[in-house]
Amino acid sequence: MRALKFLFLEDSSTDLELIQRELKRGGVEYIPVHVQDRDEYLRAIEDEKPDFIFSDYSLPNFDGLSALTIAKEQCPTTPFIFVSGTYGEDAAIQTLTRGATDYVLKDRLVKLVPALRRAIREIEEHKALRRAEQEKFEIEEQLRQSQKVEAMGFLAGAMAHEINNPIMAIIDYAQLISKGEMDIDKAQKIASKIKQEGERISVMVKDLLRFARQEKAAFEPVSVFALISKTRSIAEQRLKMSRIQLDLDIHPDLPSVMCKEGQILQVLLNLINNGIDALNQRYPEYDENKRMIITAKPEEIGGKPWVRITVEDLGSGIPQEIGKSIFNTFFTTKGADKGTGLGLSVSLGIVKEHGGFLSFESASNEYTRFFLDLPAV
């Protein structure tokens, strides 16, 4: 372990010697850097990158509070301990309020090493907490991506079936042209149809790829209408294959929401995929009641503007006895080949990260409504 670098802001050589002697008596190994005024202090912070700062409270041409302010600006995570001979209760409260780590009186230097060790322990605890938070974040990202791949599997299967039709049409048109038996006008019309079918395939693939991309985007204002439109475009092929009617009821004056677009698309697609499964369970074949409704309207929560998106299906519903478990990680009522149980737990985590709420209400064999509430811009 490398020796720590201590920066001492102290104008008295006698006091500095006493402070360093106390540290040595406590068995503390360190590299000392001594400064006495503002210019030296600024250079030392920039050049030496100290691990700890020990500062007197009162100096002839400088003061400890100014030194603390500079430290919080230049090296905010570096512990700052006041070691002073003139230190009243008001000054102690003021320094701690401004971010000082601790303070020790020069006539009680026996408290210096314990204060230092407390600070070191806090640093280690903060590092451990940051590591734990980073590991938690990485696991959550892996779960989100795993769930996204699962959702893509359902969507890609439906898309492959849908893409087959325009591909067959392109092949037929190409065969007609290759015979060389048609006039230029007819060939141009067929070429135009080939272009249309190719563009249709391109849109389908681009929508799926956009959803599949692992996102690192920042939060930004996004139109709710655009979110729902993209969701419908991506899920359209699976809805068609299941012969489900999708109705939209979107308020014309909806505000935007601050979000990571790809993540909210993932939430909406999870809800739609679950709705499709519930409708297929209740209505294996076509039925006029095989419907899904997405509504979006402005709300007010706590005096602030919000947007509520409701995804409703008239499917098999959620039995009351499992309603409390549906947001649990890996909980699923589907077979192993139908899902991993990540969809709703991942969706709930995403919505919480956005400062929103995800809730539901359901009646068995009647309906299920999921409510996605997001703060408006």
mmCIF file of C-alpha atoms in Angstrom:
data_model
loop_
_atom_site.group_PDB
_atom_site.id
_atom_site.type_symbol
_atom_site.label_atom_id
_atom_site.label_comp_id
_atom_site.label_asym_id
_atom_site.label_seq_id
_atom_site.Cartn_x
_atom_site.Cartn_y
_atom_site.Cartn_z
ATOM 1 C CA MET A 1 0.000 0.000 0.000
ATOM 2 C CA ARG A 2 1.441 3.377 -0.974
ATOM 3 C CA ALA A 3 2.119 6.036 1.652
ATOM 4 C CA LEU A 4 -0.561 8.727 1.880
ATOM 5 C CA LYS A 5 0.310 12.287 0.932
ATOM 6 C CA PHE A 6 -0.641 14.878 3.575
ATOM 7 C CA LEU A 7 -0.890 18.588 2.770
ATOM 8 C CA PHE A 8 -0.339 20.817 5.826
ATOM 9 C CA LEU A 9 -1.502 24.453 5.643
ATOM 10 C CA GLU A 10 0.251 25.871 8.714
ATOM 11 C CA ASP A 11 2.225 29.080 9.338
ATOM 12 C CA SER A 12 3.819 27.975 12.653
ATOM 13 C CA SER A 13 6.781 25.620 12.348
ATOM 14 C CA THR A 14 6.454 24.736 16.042
ATOM 15 C CA ASP A 15 2.791 23.729 15.671
ATOM 16 C CA LEU A 16 3.592 21.807 12.485
ATOM 17 C CA GLU A 17 6.266 19.841 14.341
ATOM 18 C CA LEU A 18 3.830 18.991 17.143
ATOM 19 C CA ILE A 19 1.170 17.849 14.656
ATOM 20 C CA GLN A 20 3.606 15.657 12.738
ATOM 21 C CA ARG A 21 5.050 14.246 15.954
ATOM 22 C CA GLU A 22 1.522 13.217 17.036
ATOM 23 C CA LEU A 23 0.939 11.493 13.693
ATOM 24 C CA LYS A 24 4.266 9.655 14.005
ATOM 25 C CA ARG A 25 3.390 8.591 17.568
ATOM 26 C CA GLY A 26 0.149 7.130 16.187
ATOM 27 C CA GLY A 27 2.059 5.029 13.664
ATOM 28 C CA VAL A 28 0.806 6.947 10.630
ATOM 29 C CA GLU A 29 3.062 6.778 7.574
ATOM 30 C CA TYR A 30 2.745 9.638 5.118
ATOM 31 C CA ILE A 31 4.531 11.978 2.739
ATOM 32 C CA PRO A 32 4.377 15.575 4.074
ATOM 33 C CA VAL A 33 3.741 18.637 1.914
ATOM 34 C CA HIS A 34 3.931 21.944 3.801
ATOM 35 C CA VAL A 35 2.519 25.289 2.613
ATOM 36 C CA GLN A 36 1.940 28.612 4.375
ATOM 37 C CA ASP A 37 -0.058 30.847 2.036
ATOM 38 C CA ARG A 38 -2.734 30.822 -0.658
ATOM 39 C CA ASP A 39 -0.457 30.606 -3.720
ATOM 40 C CA GLU A 40 1.551 27.703 -2.326
ATOM 41 C CA TYR A 41 -1.688 25.986 -1.289
ATOM 42 C CA LEU A 42 -3.204 26.244 -4.796
ATOM 43 C CA ARG A 43 -0.019 24.891 -6.425
ATOM 44 C CA ALA A 44 0.179 22.001 -3.966
ATOM 45 C CA ILE A 45 -3.408 20.936 -4.600
ATOM 46 C CA GLU A 46 -2.833 20.956 -8.356
ATOM 47 C CA ASP A 47 0.660 19.447 -8.438
ATOM 48 C CA GLU A 48 0.768 17.125 -5.405
ATOM 49 C CA LYS A 49 -2.813 15.732 -5.451
ATOM 50 C CA PRO A 50 -2.881 15.244 -1.646
ATOM 51 C CA ASP A 51 -4.835 12.417 -0.006
ATOM 52 C CA PHE A 52 -5.598 14.534 3.112
ATOM 53 C CA ILE A 53 -5.522 18.222 3.952
ATOM 54 C CA PHE A 54 -4.754 19.526 7.467
ATOM 55 C CA SER A 55 -5.351 23.241 7.867
ATOM 56 C CA ASP A 56 -5.047 25.889 10.542
ATOM 57 C CA TYR A 57 -8.157 28.002 10.967
ATOM 58 C CA SER A 58 -6.429 31.392 11.165
ATOM 59 C CA LEU A 59 -3.393 32.436 9.121
ATOM 60 C CA PRO A 60 -1.790 35.882 8.629
ATOM 61 C CA ASN A 61 -2.671 36.315 4.948
ATOM 62 C CA PHE A 62 -5.122 33.471 4.420
ATOM 63 C CA ASP A 63 -7.883 31.685 6.336
ATOM 64 C CA GLY A 64 -9.046 28.124 6.802
ATOM 65 C CA LEU A 65 -12.590 28.644 5.480
ATOM 66 C CA SER A 66 -11.225 29.964 2.177
ATOM 67 C CA ALA A 67 -8.876 26.984 2.020
ATOM 68 C CA LEU A 68 -11.835 24.667 2.618
ATOM 69 C CA THR A 69 -13.856 26.336 -0.157
ATOM 70 C CA ILE A 70 -10.962 25.915 -2.605
ATOM 71 C CA ALA A 71 -10.555 22.262 -1.616
ATOM 72 C CA LYS A 72 -14.254 21.560 -2.173
ATOM 73 C CA GLU A 73 -13.962 23.052 -5.643
ATOM 74 C CA GLN A 74 -10.610 21.543 -6.686
ATOM 75 C CA CYS A 75 -10.610 18.161 -4.907
ATOM 76 C CA PRO A 76 -14.088 17.616 -3.402
ATOM 77 C CA THR A 77 -13.458 14.038 -2.237
ATOM 78 C CA THR A 78 -10.240 14.828 -0.329
ATOM 79 C CA PRO A 79 -10.817 14.814 3.462
ATOM 80 C CA PHE A 80 -10.175 18.198 5.103
ATOM 81 C CA ILE A 81 -9.359 18.350 8.829
ATOM 82 C CA PHE A 82 -8.972 21.604 10.730
ATOM 83 C CA VAL A 83 -6.188 21.673 13.334
ATOM 84 C CA SER A 84 -6.402 24.974 15.132
ATOM 85 C CA GLY A 85 -5.683 26.715 18.399
ATOM 86 C CA THR A 86 -8.510 29.287 18.073
ATOM 87 C CA TYR A 87 -11.736 27.446 17.512
ATOM 88 C CA GLY A 88 -15.065 28.287 19.108
ATOM 89 C CA GLU A 89 -18.263 26.280 18.931
ATOM 90 C CA ASP A 90 -19.748 28.526 16.220
ATOM 91 C CA ALA A 91 -16.636 28.117 14.071
ATOM 92 C CA ALA A 92 -16.750 24.337 14.509
ATOM 93 C CA ILE A 93 -20.377 24.173 13.357
ATOM 94 C CA GLN A 94 -19.653 26.477 10.428
ATOM 95 C CA THR A 95 -16.698 24.426 9.174
ATOM 96 C CA LEU A 96 -18.553 21.112 9.398
ATOM 97 C CA THR A 97 -21.566 22.627 7.653
ATOM 98 C CA ARG A 98 -19.328 23.755 4.791
ATOM 99 C CA GLY A 99 -17.943 20.255 4.329
ATOM 100 C CA ALA A 100 -14.963 19.869 6.642
ATOM 101 C CA THR A 101 -14.335 16.261 7.650
ATOM 102 C CA ASP A 102 -13.425 17.011 11.270
ATOM 103 C CA TYR A 103 -11.659 19.486 13.546
ATOM 104 C CA VAL A 104 -9.057 19.059 16.291
ATOM 105 C CA LEU A 105 -7.797 21.635 18.787
ATOM 106 C CA LYS A 106 -4.030 22.075 19.011
ATOM 107 C CA ASP A 107 -4.098 21.646 22.769
ATOM 108 C CA ARG A 108 -5.857 18.279 22.281
ATOM 109 C CA LEU A 109 -3.745 16.725 19.549
ATOM 110 C CA VAL A 110 -4.339 13.301 21.068
ATOM 111 C CA LYS A 111 -7.608 13.359 19.103
ATOM 112 C CA LEU A 112 -5.841 13.882 15.769
ATOM 113 C CA VAL A 113 -5.018 10.268 14.900
ATOM 114 C CA PRO A 114 -8.518 8.965 15.828
ATOM 115 C CA ALA A 115 -10.009 11.705 13.625
ATOM 116 C CA LEU A 116 -7.691 10.654 10.791
ATOM 117 C CA ARG A 117 -8.573 6.985 11.183
ATOM 118 C CA ARG A 118 -12.306 7.805 11.162
ATOM 119 C CA ALA A 119 -11.818 9.685 7.919
ATOM 120 C CA ILE A 120 -9.875 6.794 6.363
ATOM 121 C CA ARG A 121 -12.593 4.362 7.448
ATOM 122 C CA GLU A 122 -15.269 6.572 5.885
ATOM 123 C CA ILE A 123 -13.304 6.700 2.628
ATOM 124 C CA GLU A 124 -13.080 2.907 2.539
ATOM 125 C CA GLU A 125 -16.805 2.587 3.289
ATOM 126 C CA HIS A 126 -17.654 5.057 0.513
ATOM 127 C CA LYS A 127 -15.455 3.131 -1.931
ATOM 128 C CA ALA A 128 -17.132 -0.139 -0.952
ATOM 129 C CA LEU A 129 -20.551 1.479 -1.382
ATOM 130 C CA ARG A 130 -19.606 2.814 -4.816
ATOM 131 C CA ARG A 131 -18.332 -0.627 -5.837
ATOM 132 C CA ALA A 132 -21.567 -2.223 -4.641
ATOM 133 C CA GLU A 133 -23.630 0.375 -6.491
ATOM 134 C CA GLN A 134 -21.598 -0.180 -9.661
ATOM 135 C CA GLU A 135 -22.022 -3.945 -9.405
ATOM 136 C CA LYS A 136 -25.766 -3.503 -8.829
ATOM 137 C CA PHE A 137 -25.970 -1.205 -11.858
ATOM 138 C CA GLU A 138 -24.091 -3.706 -14.035
ATOM 139 C CA ILE A 139 -26.369 -6.563 -12.956
ATOM 140 C CA GLU A 140 -29.456 -4.464 -13.658
ATOM 141 C CA GLU A 141 -28.093 -3.568 -17.102
ATOM 142 C CA GLN A 142 -27.463 -7.240 -17.835
ATOM 143 C CA LEU A 143 -31.013 -8.125 -16.757
ATOM 144 C CA ARG A 144 -32.438 -5.348 -18.906
ATOM 145 C CA GLN A 145 -30.480 -6.495 -21.923
ATOM 146 C CA SER A 146 -31.444 -10.139 -21.322
ATOM 147 C CA GLN A 147 -35.087 -9.158 -21.138
ATOM 148 C CA LYS A 148 -34.724 -7.037 -24.260
ATOM 149 C CA VAL A 149 -33.297 -10.033 -26.138
ATOM 150 C CA GLU A 150 -36.254 -12.095 -24.919
ATOM 151 C CA ALA A 151 -38.720 -9.492 -26.206
ATOM 152 C CA MET A 152 -36.821 -9.307 -29.491
ATOM 153 C CA GLY A 153 -37.255 -13.051 -29.924
ATOM 154 C CA PHE A 154 -41.036 -12.723 -29.909
ATOM 155 C CA LEU A 155 -40.962 -9.683 -32.199
ATOM 156 C CA ALA A 156 -38.401 -11.125 -34.605
ATOM 157 C CA GLY A 157 -40.464 -14.291 -35.037
ATOM 158 C CA ALA A 158 -43.496 -12.261 -36.007
ATOM 159 C CA MET A 159 -41.417 -9.980 -38.234
ATOM 160 C CA ALA A 160 -39.837 -12.933 -40.100
ATOM 161 C CA HIS A 161 -43.307 -14.164 -40.974
ATOM 162 C CA GLU A 162 -44.390 -10.704 -42.106
ATOM 163 C CA ILE A 163 -41.222 -10.011 -44.126
ATOM 164 C CA ASN A 164 -41.756 -13.207 -46.114
ATOM 165 C CA ASN A 165 -44.664 -11.648 -48.035
ATOM 166 C CA PRO A 166 -42.797 -8.635 -49.511
ATOM 167 C CA ILE A 167 -39.750 -10.826 -50.205
ATOM 168 C CA MET A 168 -41.850 -13.233 -52.251
ATOM 169 C CA ALA A 169 -43.371 -10.282 -54.111
ATOM 170 C CA ILE A 170 -39.891 -8.905 -54.907
ATOM 171 C CA ILE A 171 -38.804 -12.311 -56.215
ATOM 172 C CA ASP A 172 -41.897 -12.556 -58.460
ATOM 173 C CA TYR A 173 -41.408 -9.021 -59.818
ATOM 174 C CA ALA A 174 -37.711 -9.701 -60.485
ATOM 175 C CA GLN A 175 -38.576 -12.872 -62.424
ATOM 176 C CA LEU A 176 -41.018 -10.934 -64.626
ATOM 177 C CA ILE A 177 -38.370 -8.331 -65.424
ATOM 178 C CA SER A 178 -35.688 -10.951 -66.113
ATOM 179 C CA LYS A 179 -37.747 -12.480 -68.921
ATOM 180 C CA GLY A 180 -37.224 -9.261 -70.910
ATOM 181 C CA GLU A 181 -40.646 -9.495 -72.496
ATOM 182 C CA MET A 182 -42.255 -6.279 -71.142
ATOM 183 C CA ASP A 183 -42.122 -2.705 -72.347
ATOM 184 C CA ILE A 184 -40.218 -0.007 -70.487
ATOM 185 C CA ASP A 185 -43.311 1.563 -68.874
ATOM 186 C CA LYS A 186 -44.450 -1.718 -67.322
ATOM 187 C CA ALA A 187 -40.892 -2.495 -66.190
ATOM 188 C CA GLN A 188 -40.688 0.906 -64.477
ATOM 189 C CA LYS A 189 -44.001 0.275 -62.661
ATOM 190 C CA ILE A 190 -42.765 -3.114 -61.433
ATOM 191 C CA ALA A 191 -39.436 -1.567 -60.387
ATOM 192 C CA SER A 192 -41.393 1.010 -58.367
ATOM 193 C CA LYS A 193 -43.289 -1.804 -56.610
ATOM 194 C CA ILE A 194 -40.010 -3.592 -55.824
ATOM 195 C CA LYS A 195 -38.745 -0.339 -54.278
ATOM 196 C CA GLN A 196 -41.909 -0.008 -52.157
ATOM 197 C CA GLU A 197 -41.655 -3.580 -50.872
ATOM 198 C CA GLY A 198 -37.930 -3.101 -50.131
ATOM 199 C CA GLU A 199 -38.640 0.087 -48.163
ATOM 200 C CA ARG A 200 -41.354 -1.739 -46.243
ATOM 201 C CA ILE A 201 -38.822 -4.391 -45.175
ATOM 202 C CA SER A 202 -36.263 -1.678 -44.340
ATOM 203 C CA VAL A 203 -38.666 0.091 -41.970
ATOM 204 C CA MET A 204 -39.454 -3.167 -40.134
ATOM 205 C CA VAL A 205 -35.788 -4.069 -39.695
ATOM 206 C CA LYS A 206 -34.737 -0.548 -38.666
ATOM 207 C CA ASP A 207 -37.447 -0.413 -35.994
ATOM 208 C CA LEU A 208 -36.301 -3.723 -34.537
ATOM 209 C CA LEU A 209 -32.614 -2.776 -34.664
ATOM 210 C CA ARG A 210 -33.321 0.574 -33.012
ATOM 211 C CA PHE A 211 -35.025 -1.236 -30.171
ATOM 212 C CA ALA A 212 -32.257 -3.880 -29.949
ATOM 213 C CA ARG A 213 -29.404 -1.363 -29.665
ATOM 214 C CA GLN A 214 -27.899 -1.285 -26.174
ATOM 215 C CA GLU A 215 -28.567 2.271 -25.145
ATOM 216 C CA LYS A 216 -26.199 4.668 -23.374
ATOM 217 C CA ALA A 217 -28.310 7.742 -24.095
ATOM 218 C CA ALA A 218 -28.988 10.521 -21.618
ATOM 219 C CA PHE A 219 -32.375 11.685 -20.427
ATOM 220 C CA GLU A 220 -34.024 14.015 -22.938
ATOM 221 C CA PRO A 221 -37.521 15.396 -23.680
ATOM 222 C CA VAL A 222 -39.471 12.878 -25.784
ATOM 223 C CA SER A 223 -42.929 13.162 -27.331
ATOM 224 C CA VAL A 224 -45.348 10.643 -25.803
ATOM 225 C CA PHE A 225 -47.150 10.405 -29.142
ATOM 226 C CA ALA A 226 -43.843 9.482 -30.819
ATOM 227 C CA LEU A 227 -43.123 6.879 -28.103
ATOM 228 C CA ILE A 228 -46.469 5.168 -28.608
ATOM 229 C CA SER A 229 -46.202 5.367 -32.409
ATOM 230 C CA LYS A 230 -42.779 3.683 -32.392
ATOM 231 C CA THR A 231 -44.024 1.031 -29.970
ATOM 232 C CA ARG A 232 -46.961 0.230 -32.237
ATOM 233 C CA SER A 233 -44.676 0.060 -35.276
ATOM 234 C CA ILE A 234 -42.325 -2.425 -33.576
ATOM 235 C CA ALA A 235 -45.137 -4.614 -32.190
ATOM 236 C CA GLU A 236 -47.374 -4.366 -35.275
ATOM 237 C CA GLN A 237 -46.358 -7.697 -36.855
ATOM 238 C CA ARG A 238 -47.004 -9.712 -33.682
ATOM 239 C CA LEU A 239 -50.374 -7.999 -33.217
ATOM 240 C CA LYS A 240 -51.305 -8.878 -36.805
ATOM 241 C CA MET A 241 -50.274 -12.515 -36.433
ATOM 242 C CA SER A 242 -52.403 -12.806 -33.274
ATOM 243 C CA ARG A 243 -55.287 -10.976 -35.011
ATOM 244 C CA ILE A 244 -55.498 -8.407 -32.245
ATOM 245 C CA GLN A 245 -57.049 -4.988 -32.780
ATOM 246 C CA LEU A 246 -55.035 -2.149 -31.235
ATOM 247 C CA ASP A 247 -56.912 1.077 -30.454
ATOM 248 C CA LEU A 248 -55.152 4.319 -29.521
ATOM 249 C CA ASP A 249 -56.668 7.126 -27.452
ATOM 250 C CA ILE A 250 -54.047 9.858 -27.115
ATOM 251 C CA HIS A 251 -54.856 13.279 -25.689
ATOM 252 C CA PRO A 252 -53.965 15.954 -28.293
ATOM 253 C CA ASP A 253 -52.235 18.292 -25.812
ATOM 254 C CA LEU A 254 -49.884 15.847 -24.140
ATOM 255 C CA PRO A 255 -46.638 17.319 -22.761
ATOM 256 C CA SER A 256 -43.328 15.573 -23.422
ATOM 257 C CA VAL A 257 -41.631 13.402 -20.807
ATOM 258 C CA MET A 258 -37.963 13.448 -19.761
ATOM 259 C CA CYS A 259 -36.707 9.931 -20.406
ATOM 260 C CA LYS A 260 -34.304 7.528 -22.079
ATOM 261 C CA GLU A 261 -36.436 6.738 -25.091
ATOM 262 C CA GLY A 262 -35.174 3.188 -25.676
ATOM 263 C CA GLN A 263 -35.853 2.196 -22.072
ATOM 264 C CA ILE A 264 -39.445 3.460 -22.067
ATOM 265 C CA LEU A 265 -39.984 1.719 -25.412
ATOM 266 C CA GLN A 266 -38.809 -1.463 -23.693
ATOM 267 C CA VAL A 267 -41.369 -0.972 -20.895
ATOM 268 C CA LEU A 268 -44.225 -0.373 -23.339
ATOM 269 C CA LEU A 269 -43.240 -3.374 -25.473
ATOM 270 C CA ASN A 270 -43.119 -5.575 -22.361
ATOM 271 C CA LEU A 271 -46.662 -4.517 -21.486
ATOM 272 C CA ILE A 272 -47.883 -5.100 -25.043
ATOM 273 C CA ASN A 273 -46.231 -8.541 -25.261
ATOM 274 C CA ASN A 274 -47.865 -9.524 -21.963
ATOM 275 C CA GLY A 275 -51.208 -8.255 -23.270
ATOM 276 C CA ILE A 276 -50.844 -10.284 -26.461
ATOM 277 C CA ASP A 277 -50.158 -13.425 -24.422
ATOM 278 C CA ALA A 278 -53.205 -12.776 -22.222
ATOM 279 C CA LEU A 279 -55.457 -12.194 -25.255
ATOM 280 C CA ASN A 280 -54.181 -15.324 -27.006
ATOM 281 C CA GLN A 281 -54.830 -17.303 -23.834
ATOM 282 C CA ARG A 282 -58.438 -16.117 -23.643
ATOM 283 C CA TYR A 283 -59.095 -16.062 -27.390
ATOM 284 C CA PRO A 284 -56.903 -18.642 -29.232
ATOM 285 C CA GLU A 285 -58.623 -17.713 -32.519
ATOM 286 C CA TYR A 286 -60.041 -14.460 -33.887
ATOM 287 C CA ASP A 287 -62.679 -12.727 -31.774
ATOM 288 C CA GLU A 288 -64.179 -9.260 -32.053
ATOM 289 C CA ASN A 289 -63.338 -8.693 -28.376
ATOM 290 C CA LYS A 290 -59.675 -9.552 -28.942
ATOM 291 C CA ARG A 291 -58.601 -5.964 -28.400
ATOM 292 C CA MET A 292 -55.888 -3.878 -26.774
ATOM 293 C CA ILE A 293 -56.260 -0.187 -25.930
ATOM 294 C CA ILE A 294 -53.459 2.296 -25.277
ATOM 295 C CA THR A 295 -54.478 5.635 -23.816
ATOM 296 C CA ALA A 296 -52.323 8.608 -22.866
ATOM 297 C CA LYS A 297 -53.505 11.685 -21.010
ATOM 298 C CA PRO A 298 -52.088 14.465 -18.823
ATOM 299 C CA GLU A 299 -52.294 14.085 -15.055
ATOM 300 C CA GLU A 300 -51.445 16.183 -12.015
ATOM 301 C CA ILE A 301 -49.640 14.623 -9.060
ATOM 302 C CA GLY A 302 -48.553 16.727 -6.115
ATOM 303 C CA GLY A 303 -49.354 19.888 -8.053
ATOM 304 C CA LYS A 304 -46.937 18.960 -10.862
ATOM 305 C CA PRO A 305 -47.663 17.825 -14.437
ATOM 306 C CA TRP A 306 -47.430 14.118 -15.257
ATOM 307 C CA VAL A 307 -48.427 11.849 -18.127
ATOM 308 C CA ARG A 308 -50.317 8.585 -17.624
ATOM 309 C CA ILE A 309 -50.025 5.905 -20.301
ATOM 310 C CA THR A 310 -52.486 3.031 -19.864
ATOM 311 C CA VAL A 311 -51.996 -0.283 -21.655
ATOM 312 C CA GLU A 312 -55.212 -2.302 -21.427
ATOM 313 C CA ASP A 313 -56.027 -5.731 -22.791
ATOM 314 C CA LEU A 314 -59.338 -7.628 -22.664
ATOM 315 C CA GLY A 315 -57.557 -10.893 -22.042
ATOM 316 C CA SER A 316 -57.402 -13.541 -19.332
ATOM 317 C CA GLY A 317 -56.575 -11.119 -16.522
ATOM 318 C CA ILE A 318 -54.260 -11.579 -13.523
ATOM 319 C CA PRO A 319 -55.574 -13.837 -10.719
ATOM 320 C CA GLN A 320 -55.742 -12.048 -7.382
ATOM 321 C CA GLU A 321 -53.551 -14.644 -5.650
ATOM 322 C CA ILE A 322 -50.532 -13.865 -7.873
ATOM 323 C CA GLY A 323 -51.070 -10.123 -8.235
ATOM 324 C CA LYS A 324 -48.603 -9.328 -5.429
ATOM 325 C CA SER A 325 -45.836 -11.342 -7.097
ATOM 326 C CA ILE A 326 -45.894 -10.186 -10.719
ATOM 327 C CA PHE A 327 -43.129 -7.577 -10.255
ATOM 328 C CA ASN A 328 -40.773 -10.071 -8.568
ATOM 329 C CA THR A 329 -37.649 -10.952 -10.545
ATOM 330 C CA PHE A 330 -38.009 -14.271 -12.426
ATOM 331 C CA PHE A 331 -41.654 -14.699 -11.388
ATOM 332 C CA THR A 332 -43.703 -16.016 -14.294
ATOM 333 C CA THR A 333 -46.820 -18.091 -14.887
ATOM 334 C CA LYS A 334 -45.668 -18.962 -18.418
ATOM 335 C CA GLY A 335 -43.787 -22.028 -19.549
ATOM 336 C CA ALA A 336 -39.989 -22.034 -19.741
ATOM 337 C CA ASP A 337 -40.192 -21.501 -23.512
ATOM 338 C CA LYS A 338 -42.503 -18.501 -23.146
ATOM 339 C CA GLY A 339 -40.586 -16.180 -20.833
ATOM 340 C CA THR A 340 -38.021 -15.728 -18.070
ATOM 341 C CA GLY A 341 -40.058 -13.605 -15.666
ATOM 342 C CA LEU A 342 -37.815 -10.585 -16.216
ATOM 343 C CA GLY A 343 -40.219 -8.350 -18.129
ATOM 344 C CA LEU A 344 -42.209 -6.689 -15.355
ATOM 345 C CA SER A 345 -39.386 -6.590 -12.784
ATOM 346 C CA VAL A 346 -37.068 -4.925 -15.319
ATOM 347 C CA SER A 347 -39.855 -2.559 -16.364
ATOM 348 C CA LEU A 348 -40.483 -1.545 -12.755
ATOM 349 C CA GLY A 349 -36.766 -0.811 -12.270
ATOM 350 C CA ILE A 350 -36.668 1.344 -15.403
ATOM 351 C CA VAL A 351 -39.749 3.312 -14.375
ATOM 352 C CA LYS A 352 -38.392 3.930 -10.870
ATOM 353 C CA GLU A 353 -35.125 5.181 -12.385
ATOM 354 C CA HIS A 354 -37.231 7.666 -14.364
ATOM 355 C CA GLY A 355 -38.925 8.887 -11.166
ATOM 356 C CA GLY A 356 -42.240 7.368 -12.219
ATOM 357 C CA PHE A 357 -44.718 4.701 -11.140
ATOM 358 C CA LEU A 358 -45.889 1.410 -12.645
ATOM 359 C CA SER A 359 -49.099 -0.123 -11.297
ATOM 360 C CA PHE A 360 -51.990 -2.257 -12.496
ATOM 361 C CA GLU A 361 -55.566 -3.360 -11.951
ATOM 362 C CA SER A 362 -57.148 -6.533 -13.281
ATOM 363 C CA ALA A 363 -60.261 -8.686 -13.245
ATOM 364 C CA SER A 364 -59.941 -12.367 -14.064
ATOM 365 C CA ASN A 365 -61.154 -13.185 -17.598
ATOM 366 C CA GLU A 366 -62.168 -9.558 -18.137
ATOM 367 C CA TYR A 367 -59.247 -7.145 -18.457
ATOM 368 C CA THR A 368 -55.845 -5.984 -17.248
ATOM 369 C CA ARG A 369 -54.778 -2.331 -17.153
ATOM 370 C CA PHE A 370 -51.186 -1.282 -16.550
ATOM 371 C CA PHE A 371 -50.642 2.372 -15.622
ATOM 372 C CA LEU A 372 -47.309 3.977 -16.526
ATOM 373 C CA ASP A 373 -46.989 7.388 -14.836
ATOM 374 C CA LEU A 374 -44.061 9.621 -15.858
ATOM 375 C CA PRO A 375 -43.158 13.197 -14.839
ATOM 376 C CA ALA A 376 -43.858 15.657 -17.669
ATOM 377 C CA VAL A 377 -41.256 18.128 -18.896
#
